[in-house]
Amino acid sequence: MKKSILVTLILAGIFVVIAGIAAARMIAVANYMNSAAQYASSHLADSPQPIVGAKVINPKLKVSSDAYYGDAVEVQITRRYQSLYNLDQDFAVTYFYQPNGVGWKRIAPPENYWGAIQNTQGDAVTVIHPQRDAKLVSNLIKVIDPVIFNACAKWNCAADLKPVTITFVTDPTSRRDPLTFLAPQLTGMPMSKQANDDYLSNIAAESLITLAQKIGFDSPYARAFAYREIQKQNLYADIPDIKALTNTTLPRPSEVWAINADRSTFADSVALSFLNFALSKTFASEADALKALSASSSFNEWIVKAKLGDLADLESSWLQSLK
């Protein structure tokens, strides 16, 4: 009896010691992680732009240390933005910090943070992404598939244009084409339903711009076809302002043709306004007009091939329609 009591007491003592060690370990880890978060809070990095047109209104809404990988601590900084259409859009960026002897230094995310690269297929889109973003990509495909389907039904897309490929990369220095995006952990993971909707919608809009430029060619007029569809499908994008144009506007629609592939707010506004006007005055097929872009070496040739009417009359009438 006494022996069993003694054994029980010894085991209880061992349990108390182990529990004390575990508690001390937990406190030490919590202090370690909180120290990294405090350093990140006092050494804020530049605020990235998670979606087009987003402006920071609170660069440090929330700072939290969420996990650690070896001696590297994961810190999440949530910022509040004003987007093109909505206030109070919250996006969180993930940073990693490692002790450097005198404090902390920011480091790249560990490779095992991202997981394996995956290739996820939709009906009209293929997304290449790290495993960590699998859930977001699943939702993205649900948004983009019908967007591309509807646009291609109007534009009569060739079979070889689908699937559209979107890539999420984890290296900020990697070269990126229009449909290659940094993983959202690096630019801002949406933290609310509205932020998530805008984020996914913005990528869908970018996919339409790229698709239109593949059917036509890289110009303000190809983008104008995409902007028309973006507006129709109510997607999140920075649509060129055509209301600000006046009848003294320069360049003329024919001069916009020669502007290079870089997006120009003014040139895109002229192209979108003129295209809207031209298509409203004719029974020409929008699909044929888009495809005629790639088969035309000049603006005049495009007007003829697209069957949009007489160029001089169109430009004159368009100018008169402006305020």
Tab-separated table of C-alpha atoms in Angstrom:
chain	number	residue	atom	x	y	z
A	1	MET	CA	0.000	0.000	0.000
A	2	LYS	CA	2.720	2.438	1.063
A	3	LYS	CA	4.741	1.389	-1.947
A	4	SER	CA	1.885	2.099	-4.361
A	5	ILE	CA	1.327	5.505	-2.764
A	6	LEU	CA	4.998	6.267	-3.145
A	7	VAL	CA	4.924	5.265	-6.804
A	8	THR	CA	1.861	7.446	-7.337
A	9	LEU	CA	3.560	10.407	-5.730
A	10	ILE	CA	6.670	9.907	-7.825
A	11	LEU	CA	4.614	9.734	-11.028
A	12	ALA	CA	2.657	12.811	-9.996
A	13	GLY	CA	5.912	14.633	-9.350
A	14	ILE	CA	7.258	13.611	-12.735
A	15	PHE	CA	4.037	14.814	-14.387
A	16	VAL	CA	4.298	18.179	-12.614
A	17	VAL	CA	7.899	18.549	-13.756
A	18	ILE	CA	7.038	17.643	-17.341
A	19	ALA	CA	4.041	20.004	-17.319
A	20	GLY	CA	6.230	22.757	-15.929
A	21	ILE	CA	8.840	22.209	-18.608
A	22	ALA	CA	6.153	22.204	-21.324
A	23	ALA	CA	4.601	25.391	-19.941
A	24	ALA	CA	7.996	27.064	-19.764
A	25	ARG	CA	8.685	25.963	-23.338
A	26	MET	CA	5.346	27.369	-24.509
A	27	ILE	CA	6.039	30.680	-22.784
A	28	ALA	CA	9.515	30.847	-24.316
A	29	VAL	CA	8.131	30.140	-27.818
A	30	ALA	CA	5.353	32.703	-27.373
A	31	ASN	CA	7.859	35.329	-26.247
A	32	TYR	CA	10.123	34.433	-29.161
A	33	MET	CA	7.308	34.810	-31.676
A	34	ASN	CA	5.979	37.990	-30.091
A	35	SER	CA	9.445	39.500	-30.273
A	36	ALA	CA	9.509	38.899	-34.035
A	37	ALA	CA	6.037	40.431	-34.404
A	38	GLN	CA	7.084	43.504	-32.407
A	39	TYR	CA	10.140	43.932	-34.620
A	40	ALA	CA	7.999	43.618	-37.769
A	41	SER	CA	5.540	46.154	-36.380
A	42	SER	CA	8.279	48.714	-35.797
A	43	HIS	CA	10.047	48.007	-39.120
A	44	LEU	CA	7.140	47.986	-41.556
A	45	ALA	CA	7.908	47.032	-45.124
A	46	ASP	CA	6.445	48.983	-48.030
A	47	SER	CA	2.779	48.230	-48.567
A	48	PRO	CA	2.188	46.136	-51.712
A	49	GLN	CA	-0.820	46.611	-53.980
A	50	PRO	CA	-2.959	43.448	-53.793
A	51	ILE	CA	-5.369	44.564	-56.537
A	52	VAL	CA	-5.276	47.329	-59.109
A	53	GLY	CA	-6.197	50.750	-57.777
A	54	ALA	CA	-6.008	49.786	-54.091
A	55	LYS	CA	-4.701	52.521	-51.763
A	56	VAL	CA	-3.541	51.925	-48.200
A	57	ILE	CA	-5.587	53.686	-45.520
A	58	ASN	CA	-4.178	51.742	-42.539
A	59	PRO	CA	-0.723	50.168	-43.019
A	60	LYS	CA	-0.833	48.277	-39.723
A	61	LEU	CA	-4.364	47.191	-38.933
A	62	LYS	CA	-3.157	43.984	-37.265
A	63	VAL	CA	0.212	42.308	-36.650
A	64	SER	CA	0.341	38.691	-35.510
A	65	SER	CA	2.929	35.920	-35.296
A	66	ASP	CA	1.233	32.754	-36.467
A	67	ALA	CA	3.822	29.970	-36.715
A	68	TYR	CA	7.507	29.193	-36.814
A	69	TYR	CA	9.696	27.131	-39.115
A	70	GLY	CA	12.912	26.200	-37.347
A	71	ASP	CA	14.188	29.534	-36.041
A	72	ALA	CA	12.167	31.520	-38.635
A	73	VAL	CA	8.971	33.173	-37.362
A	74	GLU	CA	5.961	33.768	-39.609
A	75	VAL	CA	4.440	37.204	-39.079
A	76	GLN	CA	1.236	38.336	-40.752
A	77	ILE	CA	0.585	42.061	-41.248
A	78	THR	CA	-2.964	43.005	-42.188
A	79	ARG	CA	-3.451	46.332	-43.964
A	80	ARG	CA	-6.675	48.126	-44.768
A	81	TYR	CA	-7.159	49.489	-48.267
A	82	GLN	CA	-9.603	51.547	-50.231
A	83	SER	CA	-10.185	49.804	-53.553
A	84	LEU	CA	-11.635	51.235	-56.743
A	85	TYR	CA	-15.169	50.345	-55.677
A	86	ASN	CA	-15.114	49.605	-51.955
A	87	LEU	CA	-13.877	50.964	-48.635
A	88	ASP	CA	-12.282	48.947	-45.855
A	89	GLN	CA	-10.764	46.116	-47.851
A	90	ASP	CA	-8.393	44.091	-45.646
A	91	PHE	CA	-5.448	42.167	-47.094
A	92	ALA	CA	-2.724	40.333	-45.140
A	93	VAL	CA	0.903	39.880	-46.212
A	94	THR	CA	3.063	37.134	-44.712
A	95	TYR	CA	6.663	37.896	-43.735
A	96	PHE	CA	9.375	35.768	-42.127
A	97	TYR	CA	11.944	36.905	-39.596
A	98	GLN	CA	15.038	35.205	-38.227
A	99	PRO	CA	17.294	36.222	-35.319
A	100	ASN	CA	20.614	37.722	-36.412
A	101	GLY	CA	22.431	38.024	-33.103
A	102	VAL	CA	21.404	41.600	-32.320
A	103	GLY	CA	17.750	41.390	-33.199
A	104	TRP	CA	15.791	40.184	-36.188
A	105	LYS	CA	16.198	40.209	-39.936
A	106	ARG	CA	13.603	39.630	-42.619
A	107	ILE	CA	14.155	36.541	-44.777
A	108	ALA	CA	12.457	34.790	-47.690
A	109	PRO	CA	9.721	32.286	-46.805
A	110	PRO	CA	11.111	28.784	-46.208
A	111	GLU	CA	10.581	26.403	-49.119
A	112	ASN	CA	8.479	24.046	-46.998
A	113	TYR	CA	6.088	26.914	-46.277
A	114	TRP	CA	4.770	26.861	-49.846
A	115	GLY	CA	4.418	23.135	-50.453
A	116	ALA	CA	4.727	21.438	-53.829
A	117	ILE	CA	3.872	23.203	-57.088
A	118	GLN	CA	0.504	22.029	-58.368
A	119	ASN	CA	-1.314	22.239	-61.695
A	120	THR	CA	-5.062	22.655	-61.230
A	121	GLN	CA	-7.358	22.371	-64.250
A	122	GLY	CA	-10.657	24.084	-64.871
A	123	ASP	CA	-12.808	23.953	-67.987
A	124	ALA	CA	-11.286	27.112	-69.505
A	125	VAL	CA	-8.284	27.815	-67.294
A	126	THR	CA	-5.208	26.066	-65.931
A	127	VAL	CA	-3.608	27.439	-62.776
A	128	ILE	CA	-0.044	26.641	-61.720
A	129	HIS	CA	0.396	27.398	-58.035
A	130	PRO	CA	2.013	26.369	-54.756
A	131	GLN	CA	0.073	23.888	-52.668
A	132	ARG	CA	-0.564	26.550	-50.001
A	133	ASP	CA	-2.871	28.410	-52.396
A	134	ALA	CA	-4.955	25.391	-53.407
A	135	LYS	CA	-8.163	26.643	-51.752
A	136	LEU	CA	-7.906	30.130	-53.259
A	137	VAL	CA	-7.187	28.646	-56.687
A	138	SER	CA	-10.227	26.399	-56.437
A	139	ASN	CA	-12.381	29.474	-55.856
A	140	LEU	CA	-10.565	31.376	-58.608
A	141	ILE	CA	-11.381	28.707	-61.174
A	142	LYS	CA	-15.062	28.873	-60.227
A	143	VAL	CA	-14.959	32.600	-61.053
A	144	ILE	CA	-12.809	32.533	-64.192
A	145	ASP	CA	-14.300	29.530	-66.008
A	146	PRO	CA	-17.693	31.203	-66.703
A	147	VAL	CA	-15.999	34.559	-67.416
A	148	ILE	CA	-13.884	33.067	-70.205
A	149	PHE	CA	-16.766	30.905	-71.446
A	150	ASN	CA	-19.030	33.936	-71.847
A	151	ALA	CA	-16.337	36.056	-73.509
A	152	CYS	CA	-15.383	33.292	-75.929
A	153	ALA	CA	-19.016	32.748	-76.837
A	154	LYS	CA	-19.065	36.378	-78.010
A	155	TRP	CA	-15.553	36.501	-79.500
A	156	ASN	CA	-15.668	33.042	-81.089
A	157	CYS	CA	-12.300	32.069	-79.598
A	158	ALA	CA	-10.157	29.578	-81.470
A	159	ALA	CA	-9.767	26.224	-79.734
A	160	ASP	CA	-6.033	26.733	-79.188
A	161	LEU	CA	-6.638	29.807	-77.009
A	162	LYS	CA	-7.997	27.669	-74.206
A	163	PRO	CA	-7.212	26.818	-71.560
A	164	VAL	CA	-5.857	30.158	-70.424
A	165	THR	CA	-2.859	29.572	-68.147
A	166	ILE	CA	-2.441	31.538	-64.925
A	167	THR	CA	0.648	31.148	-62.750
A	168	PHE	CA	1.298	32.102	-59.147
A	169	VAL	CA	4.995	32.438	-58.325
A	170	THR	CA	6.765	32.768	-54.982
A	171	ASP	CA	9.902	34.610	-56.133
A	172	PRO	CA	9.408	38.390	-56.322
A	173	THR	CA	12.383	38.690	-58.695
A	174	SER	CA	11.098	36.199	-61.257
A	175	ARG	CA	10.134	37.522	-64.669
A	176	ARG	CA	6.383	37.761	-65.041
A	177	ASP	CA	4.075	37.865	-68.037
A	178	PRO	CA	0.586	39.440	-67.781
A	179	LEU	CA	-1.008	36.320	-66.290
A	180	THR	CA	1.777	35.496	-63.842
A	181	PHE	CA	1.079	36.808	-60.352
A	182	LEU	CA	2.938	36.781	-57.077
A	183	ALA	CA	1.357	34.415	-54.569
A	184	PRO	CA	-1.201	36.369	-52.514
A	185	GLN	CA	0.780	35.814	-49.301
A	186	LEU	CA	3.367	38.224	-50.804
A	187	THR	CA	0.992	40.894	-52.124
A	188	GLY	CA	-2.003	40.550	-49.835
A	189	MET	CA	-4.282	37.649	-49.021
A	190	PRO	CA	-7.928	38.818	-48.964
A	191	MET	CA	-9.288	38.728	-45.435
A	192	SER	CA	-12.996	39.345	-46.092
A	193	LYS	CA	-15.590	38.156	-48.578
A	194	GLN	CA	-15.674	41.471	-50.449
A	195	ALA	CA	-11.877	41.637	-50.633
A	196	ASN	CA	-11.809	38.045	-51.862
A	197	ASP	CA	-14.466	38.754	-54.503
A	198	ASP	CA	-12.529	41.771	-55.798
A	199	TYR	CA	-9.236	39.878	-55.788
A	200	LEU	CA	-10.586	36.979	-57.838
A	201	SER	CA	-12.554	39.311	-60.118
A	202	ASN	CA	-9.427	41.386	-60.798
A	203	ILE	CA	-7.537	38.302	-61.987
A	204	ALA	CA	-10.506	37.309	-64.154
A	205	ALA	CA	-10.483	40.792	-65.735
A	206	GLU	CA	-6.747	40.506	-66.447
A	207	SER	CA	-7.360	37.145	-68.128
A	208	LEU	CA	-9.884	38.777	-70.490
A	209	ILE	CA	-7.441	41.548	-71.413
A	210	THR	CA	-4.752	38.983	-72.213
A	211	LEU	CA	-7.197	36.838	-74.165
A	212	ALA	CA	-8.402	39.798	-76.248
A	213	GLN	CA	-4.813	40.740	-77.036
A	214	LYS	CA	-4.102	37.199	-78.215
A	215	ILE	CA	-7.102	37.287	-80.554
A	216	GLY	CA	-6.398	40.791	-81.818
A	217	PHE	CA	-2.989	42.149	-80.988
A	218	ASP	CA	-1.328	44.127	-78.229
A	219	SER	CA	-2.976	47.524	-78.637
A	220	PRO	CA	-5.493	49.902	-77.054
A	221	TYR	CA	-8.194	48.567	-79.401
A	222	ALA	CA	-7.744	44.952	-78.320
A	223	ARG	CA	-7.957	46.114	-74.716
A	224	ALA	CA	-11.079	48.105	-75.596
A	225	PHE	CA	-12.863	44.872	-76.571
A	226	ALA	CA	-11.794	43.393	-73.224
A	227	TYR	CA	-12.982	46.445	-71.276
A	228	ARG	CA	-16.405	46.193	-72.940
A	229	GLU	CA	-16.683	42.592	-71.773
A	230	ILE	CA	-15.297	43.397	-68.320
A	231	GLN	CA	-18.019	46.009	-67.893
A	232	LYS	CA	-20.701	43.648	-69.131
A	233	GLN	CA	-19.605	40.929	-66.710
A	234	ASN	CA	-19.195	43.466	-63.876
A	235	LEU	CA	-15.595	42.511	-63.116
A	236	TYR	CA	-13.147	44.425	-60.951
A	237	ALA	CA	-10.817	46.489	-63.170
A	238	ASP	CA	-9.565	50.013	-63.705
A	239	ILE	CA	-11.810	50.881	-66.654
A	240	PRO	CA	-10.600	53.814	-68.817
A	241	ASP	CA	-12.607	56.978	-68.198
A	242	ILE	CA	-14.422	57.882	-71.409
A	243	LYS	CA	-16.657	60.507	-69.821
A	244	ALA	CA	-13.740	62.910	-69.525
A	245	LEU	CA	-13.128	62.998	-73.283
A	246	THR	CA	-14.087	66.136	-75.203
A	247	ASN	CA	-14.326	67.008	-78.899
A	248	THR	CA	-10.898	68.636	-78.665
A	249	THR	CA	-9.408	65.309	-77.601
A	250	LEU	CA	-6.075	64.313	-79.097
A	251	PRO	CA	-4.908	61.912	-80.377
A	252	ARG	CA	-7.665	60.965	-82.794
A	253	PRO	CA	-8.801	57.312	-82.923
A	254	SER	CA	-6.627	56.693	-86.000
A	255	GLU	CA	-3.550	57.950	-84.133
A	256	VAL	CA	-4.161	55.693	-81.132
A	257	TRP	CA	-3.487	52.681	-83.374
A	258	ALA	CA	0.264	53.327	-83.328
A	259	ILE	CA	0.604	53.513	-79.536
A	260	ASN	CA	2.694	50.655	-78.171
A	261	ALA	CA	1.617	47.789	-75.959
A	262	ASP	CA	2.054	49.635	-72.667
A	263	ARG	CA	-1.270	50.574	-71.173
A	264	SER	CA	-2.012	54.245	-71.647
A	265	THR	CA	-4.990	55.617	-69.753
A	266	PHE	CA	-5.636	58.316	-72.331
A	267	ALA	CA	-5.130	56.113	-75.401
A	268	ASP	CA	-7.277	53.355	-73.906
A	269	SER	CA	-10.024	55.887	-73.177
A	270	VAL	CA	-10.032	57.061	-76.794
A	271	ALA	CA	-10.013	53.498	-78.131
A	272	LEU	CA	-12.846	52.349	-75.852
A	273	SER	CA	-14.987	55.400	-76.589
A	274	PHE	CA	-14.505	55.086	-80.341
A	275	LEU	CA	-15.120	51.327	-80.360
A	276	ASN	CA	-18.341	51.726	-78.374
A	277	PHE	CA	-19.492	54.395	-80.821
A	278	ALA	CA	-18.503	52.479	-83.962
A	279	LEU	CA	-20.175	49.241	-82.867
A	280	SER	CA	-23.355	51.134	-81.963
A	281	LYS	CA	-23.589	52.484	-85.524
A	282	THR	CA	-23.194	49.220	-87.404
A	283	PHE	CA	-24.345	45.625	-87.496
A	284	ALA	CA	-20.735	44.441	-87.719
A	285	SER	CA	-19.851	41.340	-85.710
A	286	GLU	CA	-17.867	42.097	-82.571
A	287	ALA	CA	-15.986	38.814	-82.993
A	288	ASP	CA	-15.029	39.672	-86.580
A	289	ALA	CA	-14.010	43.193	-85.596
A	290	LEU	CA	-11.719	41.829	-82.864
A	291	LYS	CA	-10.141	39.218	-85.126
A	292	ALA	CA	-9.633	41.787	-87.879
A	293	LEU	CA	-7.178	43.628	-85.613
A	294	SER	CA	-4.490	40.966	-86.008
A	295	ALA	CA	-5.024	40.823	-89.786
A	296	SER	CA	-4.682	44.583	-90.293
A	297	SER	CA	-1.506	46.615	-90.692
A	298	SER	CA	-3.185	49.996	-90.284
A	299	PHE	CA	-6.190	51.605	-88.649
A	300	ASN	CA	-7.811	52.272	-92.046
A	301	GLU	CA	-7.392	48.630	-93.036
A	302	TRP	CA	-8.972	47.492	-89.764
A	303	ILE	CA	-12.016	49.751	-90.261
A	304	VAL	CA	-12.544	48.229	-93.716
A	305	LYS	CA	-11.981	44.597	-92.686
A	306	ALA	CA	-14.183	44.979	-89.612
A	307	LYS	CA	-16.906	46.547	-91.764
A	308	LEU	CA	-17.319	49.441	-89.356
A	309	GLY	CA	-18.143	52.008	-92.041
A	310	ASP	CA	-16.432	55.034	-93.544
A	311	LEU	CA	-13.461	56.151	-91.453
A	312	ALA	CA	-13.831	59.905	-92.038
A	313	ASP	CA	-17.533	59.802	-91.227
A	314	LEU	CA	-16.936	57.664	-88.134
A	315	GLU	CA	-14.261	59.938	-86.683
A	316	SER	CA	-16.271	63.056	-87.443
A	317	SER	CA	-19.454	61.636	-85.939
A	318	TRP	CA	-17.575	60.334	-82.919
A	319	LEU	CA	-16.076	63.765	-82.249
A	320	GLN	CA	-19.499	65.376	-82.510
A	321	SER	CA	-20.878	62.889	-79.993
A	322	LEU	CA	-18.410	64.080	-77.360
A	323	LYS	CA	-19.162	67.011	-75.075
